[in-house]
XYZ file of N, CA and C in Angstrom:
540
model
N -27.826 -225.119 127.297
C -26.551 -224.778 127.897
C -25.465 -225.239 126.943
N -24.304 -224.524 126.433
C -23.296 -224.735 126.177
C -23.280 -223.398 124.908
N -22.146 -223.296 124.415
C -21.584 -222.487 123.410
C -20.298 -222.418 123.217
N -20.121 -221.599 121.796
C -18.923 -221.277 121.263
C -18.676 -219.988 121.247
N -17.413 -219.307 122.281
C -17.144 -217.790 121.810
C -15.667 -217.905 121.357
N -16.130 -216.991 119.701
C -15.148 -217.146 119.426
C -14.385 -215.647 119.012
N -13.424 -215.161 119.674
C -12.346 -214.209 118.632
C -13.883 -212.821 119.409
N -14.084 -212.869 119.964
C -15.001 -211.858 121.330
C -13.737 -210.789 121.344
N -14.621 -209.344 121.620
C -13.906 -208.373 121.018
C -13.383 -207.954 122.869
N -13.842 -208.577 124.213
C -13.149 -208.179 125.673
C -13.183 -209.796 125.758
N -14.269 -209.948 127.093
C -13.820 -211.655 127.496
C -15.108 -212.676 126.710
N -14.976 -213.709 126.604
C -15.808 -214.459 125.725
C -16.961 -214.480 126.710
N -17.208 -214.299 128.264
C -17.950 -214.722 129.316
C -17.609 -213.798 130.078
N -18.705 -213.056 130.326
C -18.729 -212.039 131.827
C -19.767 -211.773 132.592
N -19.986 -212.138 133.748
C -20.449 -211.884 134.560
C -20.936 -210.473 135.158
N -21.670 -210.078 135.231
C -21.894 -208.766 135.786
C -20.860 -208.365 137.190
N -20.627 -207.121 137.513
C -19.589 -207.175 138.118
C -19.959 -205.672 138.797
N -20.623 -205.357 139.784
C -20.806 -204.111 140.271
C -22.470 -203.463 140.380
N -22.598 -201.983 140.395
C -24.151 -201.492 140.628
C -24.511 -201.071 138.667
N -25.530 -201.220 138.777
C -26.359 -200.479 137.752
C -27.511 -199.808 138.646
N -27.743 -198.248 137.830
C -27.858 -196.875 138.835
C -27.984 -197.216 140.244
N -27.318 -197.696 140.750
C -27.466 -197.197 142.649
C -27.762 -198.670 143.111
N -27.829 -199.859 142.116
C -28.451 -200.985 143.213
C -27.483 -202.052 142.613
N -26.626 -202.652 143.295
C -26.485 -204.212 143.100
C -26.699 -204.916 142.089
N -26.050 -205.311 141.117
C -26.672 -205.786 139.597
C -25.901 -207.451 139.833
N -25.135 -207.905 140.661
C -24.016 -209.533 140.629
C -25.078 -210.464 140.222
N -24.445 -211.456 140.089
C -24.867 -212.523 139.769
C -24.766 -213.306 140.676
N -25.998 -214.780 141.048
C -25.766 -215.853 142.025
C -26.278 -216.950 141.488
N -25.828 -218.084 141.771
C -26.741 -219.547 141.057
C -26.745 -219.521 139.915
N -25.754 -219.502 139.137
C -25.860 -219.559 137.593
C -24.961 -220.802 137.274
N -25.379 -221.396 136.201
C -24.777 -222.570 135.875
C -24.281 -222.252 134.362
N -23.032 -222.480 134.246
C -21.991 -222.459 133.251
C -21.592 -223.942 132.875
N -21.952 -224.501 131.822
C -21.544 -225.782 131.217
C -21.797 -225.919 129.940
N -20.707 -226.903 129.623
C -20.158 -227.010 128.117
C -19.871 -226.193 127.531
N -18.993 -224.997 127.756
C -19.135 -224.037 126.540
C -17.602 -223.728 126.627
N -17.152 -223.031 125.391
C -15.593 -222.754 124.916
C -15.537 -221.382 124.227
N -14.295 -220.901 124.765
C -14.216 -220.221 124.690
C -12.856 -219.655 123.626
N -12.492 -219.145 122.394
C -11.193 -219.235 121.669
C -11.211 -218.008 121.541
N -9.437 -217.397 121.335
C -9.500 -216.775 121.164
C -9.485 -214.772 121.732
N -9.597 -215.245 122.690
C -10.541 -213.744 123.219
C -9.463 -212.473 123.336
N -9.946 -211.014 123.111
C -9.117 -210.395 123.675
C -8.801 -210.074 124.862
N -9.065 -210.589 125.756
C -8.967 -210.257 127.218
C -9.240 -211.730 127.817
N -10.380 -212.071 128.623
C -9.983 -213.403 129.759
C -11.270 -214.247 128.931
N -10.969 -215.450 128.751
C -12.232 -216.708 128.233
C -13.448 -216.627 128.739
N -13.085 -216.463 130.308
C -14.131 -216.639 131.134
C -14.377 -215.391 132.326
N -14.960 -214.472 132.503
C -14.681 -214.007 133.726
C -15.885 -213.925 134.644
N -15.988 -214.926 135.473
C -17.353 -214.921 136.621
C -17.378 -214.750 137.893
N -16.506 -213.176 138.069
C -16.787 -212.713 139.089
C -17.609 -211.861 139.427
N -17.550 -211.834 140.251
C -19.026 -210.607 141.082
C -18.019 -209.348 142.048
N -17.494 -209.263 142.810
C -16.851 -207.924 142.885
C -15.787 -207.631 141.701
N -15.735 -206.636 141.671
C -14.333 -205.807 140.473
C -13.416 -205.588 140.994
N -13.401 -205.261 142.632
C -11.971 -204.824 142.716
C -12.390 -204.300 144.599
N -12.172 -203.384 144.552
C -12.114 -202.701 146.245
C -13.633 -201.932 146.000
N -14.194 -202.616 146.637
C -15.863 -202.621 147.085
C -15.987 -201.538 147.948
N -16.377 -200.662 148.133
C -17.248 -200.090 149.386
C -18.966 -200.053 149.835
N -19.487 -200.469 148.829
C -20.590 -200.764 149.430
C -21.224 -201.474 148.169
N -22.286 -202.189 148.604
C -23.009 -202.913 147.861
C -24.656 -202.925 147.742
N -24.957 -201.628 147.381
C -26.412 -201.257 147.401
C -27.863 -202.501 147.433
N -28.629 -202.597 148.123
C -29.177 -203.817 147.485
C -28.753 -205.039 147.571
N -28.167 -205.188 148.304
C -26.906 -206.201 148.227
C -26.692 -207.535 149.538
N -25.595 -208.380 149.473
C -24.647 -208.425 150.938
C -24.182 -207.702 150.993
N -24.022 -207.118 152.267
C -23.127 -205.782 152.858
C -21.760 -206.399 153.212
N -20.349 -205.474 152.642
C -19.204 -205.934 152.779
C -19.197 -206.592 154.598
N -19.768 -205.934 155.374
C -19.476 -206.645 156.914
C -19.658 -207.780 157.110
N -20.643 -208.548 156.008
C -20.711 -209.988 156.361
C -20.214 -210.599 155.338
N -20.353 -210.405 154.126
C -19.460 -210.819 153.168
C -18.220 -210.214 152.355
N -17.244 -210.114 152.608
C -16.233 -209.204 152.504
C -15.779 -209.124 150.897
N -15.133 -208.764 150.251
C -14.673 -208.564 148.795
C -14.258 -209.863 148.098
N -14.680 -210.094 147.323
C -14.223 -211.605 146.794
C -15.313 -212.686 147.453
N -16.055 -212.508 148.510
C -16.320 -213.733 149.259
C -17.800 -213.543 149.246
N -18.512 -213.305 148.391
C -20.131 -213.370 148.071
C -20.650 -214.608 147.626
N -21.523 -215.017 148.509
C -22.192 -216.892 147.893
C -22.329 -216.706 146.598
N -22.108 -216.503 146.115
C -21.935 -216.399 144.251
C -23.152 -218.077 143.950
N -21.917 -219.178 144.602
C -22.386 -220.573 144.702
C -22.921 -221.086 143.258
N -21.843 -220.489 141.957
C -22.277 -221.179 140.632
C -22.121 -222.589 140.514
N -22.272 -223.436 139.514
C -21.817 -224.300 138.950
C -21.271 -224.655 137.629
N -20.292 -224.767 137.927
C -19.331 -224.707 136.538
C -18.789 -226.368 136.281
N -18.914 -226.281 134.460
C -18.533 -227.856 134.709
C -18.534 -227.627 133.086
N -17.658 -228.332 132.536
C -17.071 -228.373 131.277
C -16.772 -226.977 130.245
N -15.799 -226.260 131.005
C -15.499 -225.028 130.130
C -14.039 -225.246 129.744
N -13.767 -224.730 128.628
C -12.498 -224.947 128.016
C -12.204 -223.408 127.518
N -11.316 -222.980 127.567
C -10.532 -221.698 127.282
C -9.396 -221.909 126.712
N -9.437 -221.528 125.385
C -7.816 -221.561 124.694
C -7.711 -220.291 123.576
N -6.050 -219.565 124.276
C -5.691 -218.563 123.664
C -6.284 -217.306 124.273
N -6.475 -216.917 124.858
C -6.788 -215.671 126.181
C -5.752 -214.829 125.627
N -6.032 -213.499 125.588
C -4.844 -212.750 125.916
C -4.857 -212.140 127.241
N -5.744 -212.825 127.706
C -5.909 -212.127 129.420
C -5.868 -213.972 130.124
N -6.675 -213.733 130.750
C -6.913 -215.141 131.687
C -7.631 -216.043 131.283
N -7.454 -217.099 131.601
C -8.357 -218.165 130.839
C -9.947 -218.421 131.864
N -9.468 -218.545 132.832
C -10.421 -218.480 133.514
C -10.663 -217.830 135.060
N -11.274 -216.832 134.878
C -11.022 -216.080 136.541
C -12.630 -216.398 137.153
N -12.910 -215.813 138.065
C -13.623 -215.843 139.199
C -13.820 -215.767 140.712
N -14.637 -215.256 141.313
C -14.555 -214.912 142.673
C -15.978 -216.107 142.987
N -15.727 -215.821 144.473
C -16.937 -215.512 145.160
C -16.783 -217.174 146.370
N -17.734 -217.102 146.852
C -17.971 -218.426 148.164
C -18.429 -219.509 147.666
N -18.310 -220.763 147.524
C -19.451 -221.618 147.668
C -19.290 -222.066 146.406
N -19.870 -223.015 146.003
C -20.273 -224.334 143.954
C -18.965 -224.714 143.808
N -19.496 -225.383 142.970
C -18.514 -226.393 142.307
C -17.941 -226.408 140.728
N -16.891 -226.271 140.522
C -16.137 -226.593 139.160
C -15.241 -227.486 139.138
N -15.870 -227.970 137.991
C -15.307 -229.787 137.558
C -15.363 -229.621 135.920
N -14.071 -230.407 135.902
C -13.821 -230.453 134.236
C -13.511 -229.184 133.687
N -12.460 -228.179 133.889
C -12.136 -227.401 133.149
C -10.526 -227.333 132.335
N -10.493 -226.226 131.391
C -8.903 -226.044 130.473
C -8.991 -225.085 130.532
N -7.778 -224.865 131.182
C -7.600 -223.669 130.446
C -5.786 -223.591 129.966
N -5.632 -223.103 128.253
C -4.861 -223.756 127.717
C -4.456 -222.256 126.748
N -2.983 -221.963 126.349
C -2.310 -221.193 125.477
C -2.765 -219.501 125.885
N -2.593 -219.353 127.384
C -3.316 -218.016 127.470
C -2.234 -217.405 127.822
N -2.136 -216.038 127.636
C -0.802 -215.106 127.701
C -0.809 -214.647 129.366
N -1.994 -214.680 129.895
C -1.769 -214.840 131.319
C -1.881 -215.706 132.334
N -2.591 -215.536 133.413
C -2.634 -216.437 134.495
C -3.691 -217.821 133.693
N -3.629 -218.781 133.649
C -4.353 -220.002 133.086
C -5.843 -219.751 134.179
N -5.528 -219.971 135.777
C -6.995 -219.638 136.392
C -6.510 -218.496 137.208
N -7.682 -217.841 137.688
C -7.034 -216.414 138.812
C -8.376 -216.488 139.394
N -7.792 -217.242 140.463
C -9.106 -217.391 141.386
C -9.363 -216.840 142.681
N -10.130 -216.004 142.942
C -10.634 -215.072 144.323
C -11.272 -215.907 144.914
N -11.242 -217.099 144.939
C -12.485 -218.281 145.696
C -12.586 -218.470 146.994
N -13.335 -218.974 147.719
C -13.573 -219.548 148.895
C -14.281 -220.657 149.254
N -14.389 -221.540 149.912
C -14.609 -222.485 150.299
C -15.696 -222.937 149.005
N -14.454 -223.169 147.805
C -15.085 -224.090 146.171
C -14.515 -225.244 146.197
N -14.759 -226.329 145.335
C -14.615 -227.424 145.171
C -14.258 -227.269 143.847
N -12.893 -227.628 143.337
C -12.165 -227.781 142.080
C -12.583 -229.304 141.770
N -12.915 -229.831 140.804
C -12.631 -231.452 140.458
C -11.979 -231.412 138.893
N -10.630 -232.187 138.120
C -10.409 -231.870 136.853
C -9.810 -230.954 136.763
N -8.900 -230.143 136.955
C -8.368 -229.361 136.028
C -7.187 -228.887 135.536
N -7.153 -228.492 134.227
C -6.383 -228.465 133.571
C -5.507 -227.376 132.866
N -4.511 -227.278 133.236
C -3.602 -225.828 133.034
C -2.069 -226.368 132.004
N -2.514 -225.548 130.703
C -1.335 -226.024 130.087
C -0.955 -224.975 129.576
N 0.738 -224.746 129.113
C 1.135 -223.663 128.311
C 0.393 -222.489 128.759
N 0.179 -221.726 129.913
C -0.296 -220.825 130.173
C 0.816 -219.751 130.735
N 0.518 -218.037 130.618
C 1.339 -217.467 130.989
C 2.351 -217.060 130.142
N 2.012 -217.290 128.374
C 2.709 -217.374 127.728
C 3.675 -216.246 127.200
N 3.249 -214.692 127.342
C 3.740 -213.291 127.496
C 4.742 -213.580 128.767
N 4.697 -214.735 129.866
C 5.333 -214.348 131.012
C 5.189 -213.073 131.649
N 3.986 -212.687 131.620
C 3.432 -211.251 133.142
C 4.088 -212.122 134.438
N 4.136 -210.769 135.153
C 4.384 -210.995 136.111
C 2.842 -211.814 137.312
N 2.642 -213.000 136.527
C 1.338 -213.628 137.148
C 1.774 -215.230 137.174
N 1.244 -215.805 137.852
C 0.991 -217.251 137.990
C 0.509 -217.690 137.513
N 0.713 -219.584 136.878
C -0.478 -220.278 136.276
C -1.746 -220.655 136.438
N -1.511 -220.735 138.223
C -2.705 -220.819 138.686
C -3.046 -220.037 139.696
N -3.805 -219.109 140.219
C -3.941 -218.437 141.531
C -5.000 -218.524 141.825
N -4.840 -219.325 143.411
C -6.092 -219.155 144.262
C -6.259 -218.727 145.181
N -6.783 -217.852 146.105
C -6.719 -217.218 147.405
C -7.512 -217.833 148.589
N -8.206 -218.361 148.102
C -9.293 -218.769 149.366
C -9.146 -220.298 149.859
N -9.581 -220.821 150.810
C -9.581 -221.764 151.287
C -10.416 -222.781 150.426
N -9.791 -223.414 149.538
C -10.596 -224.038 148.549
C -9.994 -225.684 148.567
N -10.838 -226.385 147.921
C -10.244 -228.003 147.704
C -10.157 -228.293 146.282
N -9.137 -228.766 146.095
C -8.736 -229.072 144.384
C -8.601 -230.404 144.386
N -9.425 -231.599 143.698
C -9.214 -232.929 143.319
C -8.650 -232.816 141.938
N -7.373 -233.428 141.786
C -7.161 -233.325 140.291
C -6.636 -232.384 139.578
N -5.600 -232.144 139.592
C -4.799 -231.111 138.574
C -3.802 -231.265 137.815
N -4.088 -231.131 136.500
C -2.939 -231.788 135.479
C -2.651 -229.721 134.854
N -1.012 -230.409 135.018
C -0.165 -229.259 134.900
C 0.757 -229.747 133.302
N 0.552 -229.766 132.337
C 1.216 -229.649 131.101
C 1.980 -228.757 130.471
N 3.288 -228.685 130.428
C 4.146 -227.878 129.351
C 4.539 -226.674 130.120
N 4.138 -226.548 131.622
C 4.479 -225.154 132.082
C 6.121 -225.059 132.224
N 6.353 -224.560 131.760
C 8.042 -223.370 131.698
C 8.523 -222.478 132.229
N 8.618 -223.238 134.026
C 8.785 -222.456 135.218
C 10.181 -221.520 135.089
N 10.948 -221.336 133.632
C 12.060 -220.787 133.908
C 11.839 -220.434 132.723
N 12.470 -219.430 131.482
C 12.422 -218.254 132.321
C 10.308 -217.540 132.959
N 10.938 -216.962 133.928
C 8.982 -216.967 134.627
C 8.629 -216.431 135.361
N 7.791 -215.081 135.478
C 7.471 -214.153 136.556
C 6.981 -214.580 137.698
N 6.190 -215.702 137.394
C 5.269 -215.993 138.542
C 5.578 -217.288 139.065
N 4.338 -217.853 139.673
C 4.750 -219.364 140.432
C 3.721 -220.176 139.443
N 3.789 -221.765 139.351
C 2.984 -221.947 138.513
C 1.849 -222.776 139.433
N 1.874 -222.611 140.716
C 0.684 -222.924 141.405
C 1.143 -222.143 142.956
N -0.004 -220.897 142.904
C 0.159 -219.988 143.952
C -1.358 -220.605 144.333
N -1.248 -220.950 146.016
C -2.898 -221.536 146.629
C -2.696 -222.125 147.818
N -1.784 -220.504 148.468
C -1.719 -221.301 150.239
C -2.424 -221.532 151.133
N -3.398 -221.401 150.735
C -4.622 -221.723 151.594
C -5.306 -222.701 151.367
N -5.450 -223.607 150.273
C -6.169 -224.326 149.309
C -5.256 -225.667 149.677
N -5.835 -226.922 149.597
C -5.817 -228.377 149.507
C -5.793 -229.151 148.312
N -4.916 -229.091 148.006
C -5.117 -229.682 146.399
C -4.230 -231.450 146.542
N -5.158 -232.104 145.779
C -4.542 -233.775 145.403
C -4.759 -234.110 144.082
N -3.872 -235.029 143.857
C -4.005 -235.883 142.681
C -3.089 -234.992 141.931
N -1.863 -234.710 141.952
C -1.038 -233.513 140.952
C -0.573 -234.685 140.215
N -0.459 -234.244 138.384
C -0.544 -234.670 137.260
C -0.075 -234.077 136.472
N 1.350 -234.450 135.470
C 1.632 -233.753 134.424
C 2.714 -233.809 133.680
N 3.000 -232.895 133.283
C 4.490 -232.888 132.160
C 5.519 -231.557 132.851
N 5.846 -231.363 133.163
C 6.133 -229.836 133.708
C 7.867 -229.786 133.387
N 8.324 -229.016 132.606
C 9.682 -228.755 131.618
C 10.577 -227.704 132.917
């Protein structure tokens, strides 16, 4: 476990994300640690499992019990670093695991863009992100999630499309940082 992607011609890390011919191809229980990501043309990391507006999931959970974004995915993530994204540093969906110890640092968009649900954040770290200023946030989370620990460095809430911690649903402690 661990690696270097570097200067990756979409995201340095992707997850399967949809059907291959007619059946369910996602990913569940995968463990992501130590690895970095520089560089990328698009997002450092991307480990989600739906793409977008689902209608069915061949082979699958069926959207009625697990709805879009909210599939036990249940990875474990723990020491990933992302710097220089021209997309996101680190995105992901899904229900369930734990990520501890992450960066994500100098990315032209959202630093994390998270579809999560009931995850456990421990560590993390969002600096200089958002740096194009899209109309995106530094951090976005949607789901009912718990965040121990978040160090916010160098963000430059003015001039700034977005918020630099969107996560009304989410519990977050221990806020940490430099923020201009």
């Amino acid at each position: 476990i661990g690696f270097t992607s570097y200067r990756p011609g979409e995201s340095g890390v992707k997850t399967w994300q949809g059907t291959v011919g007619g059946t369910s191809s996602r990913c569940y229980n995968l463990q992501f640690r130590k690895s970095l990501s520089i560089s990328t043309v698009w997002d450092g990391f991307d480990l989600g499992a739906d793409i977008g507006n689902e209608t069915d999931r061949p082979g699958d959970f069926p959207l009625a019990e697990y709805p879009v974004h909210q599939l036990p995915t249940n990875h474990l993530i723990d020491d990933l670093v992302s710097i220089g994204s021209l997309g996101v540093g680190i995105g992901m969906d899904g229900k369930g695991g734990y990520v501890s110890n992450i960066l994500m640092q100098d990315c032209a968009g959202s630093g994390g863009l998270w579809y999560t649900y009931g995850k456990t954040f421990t560590n993390v770290s969002v600096i200089d992100t958002n740096t194009l200023n899209f109309n995106a946030n530094q951090l976005y989370i949607q789901g009912d999630c718990i965040v121990n620990g978040l160090r916010l460095v160098g963000i430059k809430p003015t001039p700034s499309n977005g918020l630099i911690v969107d996560a009304p649903n989410t519990t977050i402690s221990g806020i940490t940082g430099n923020v201009d």
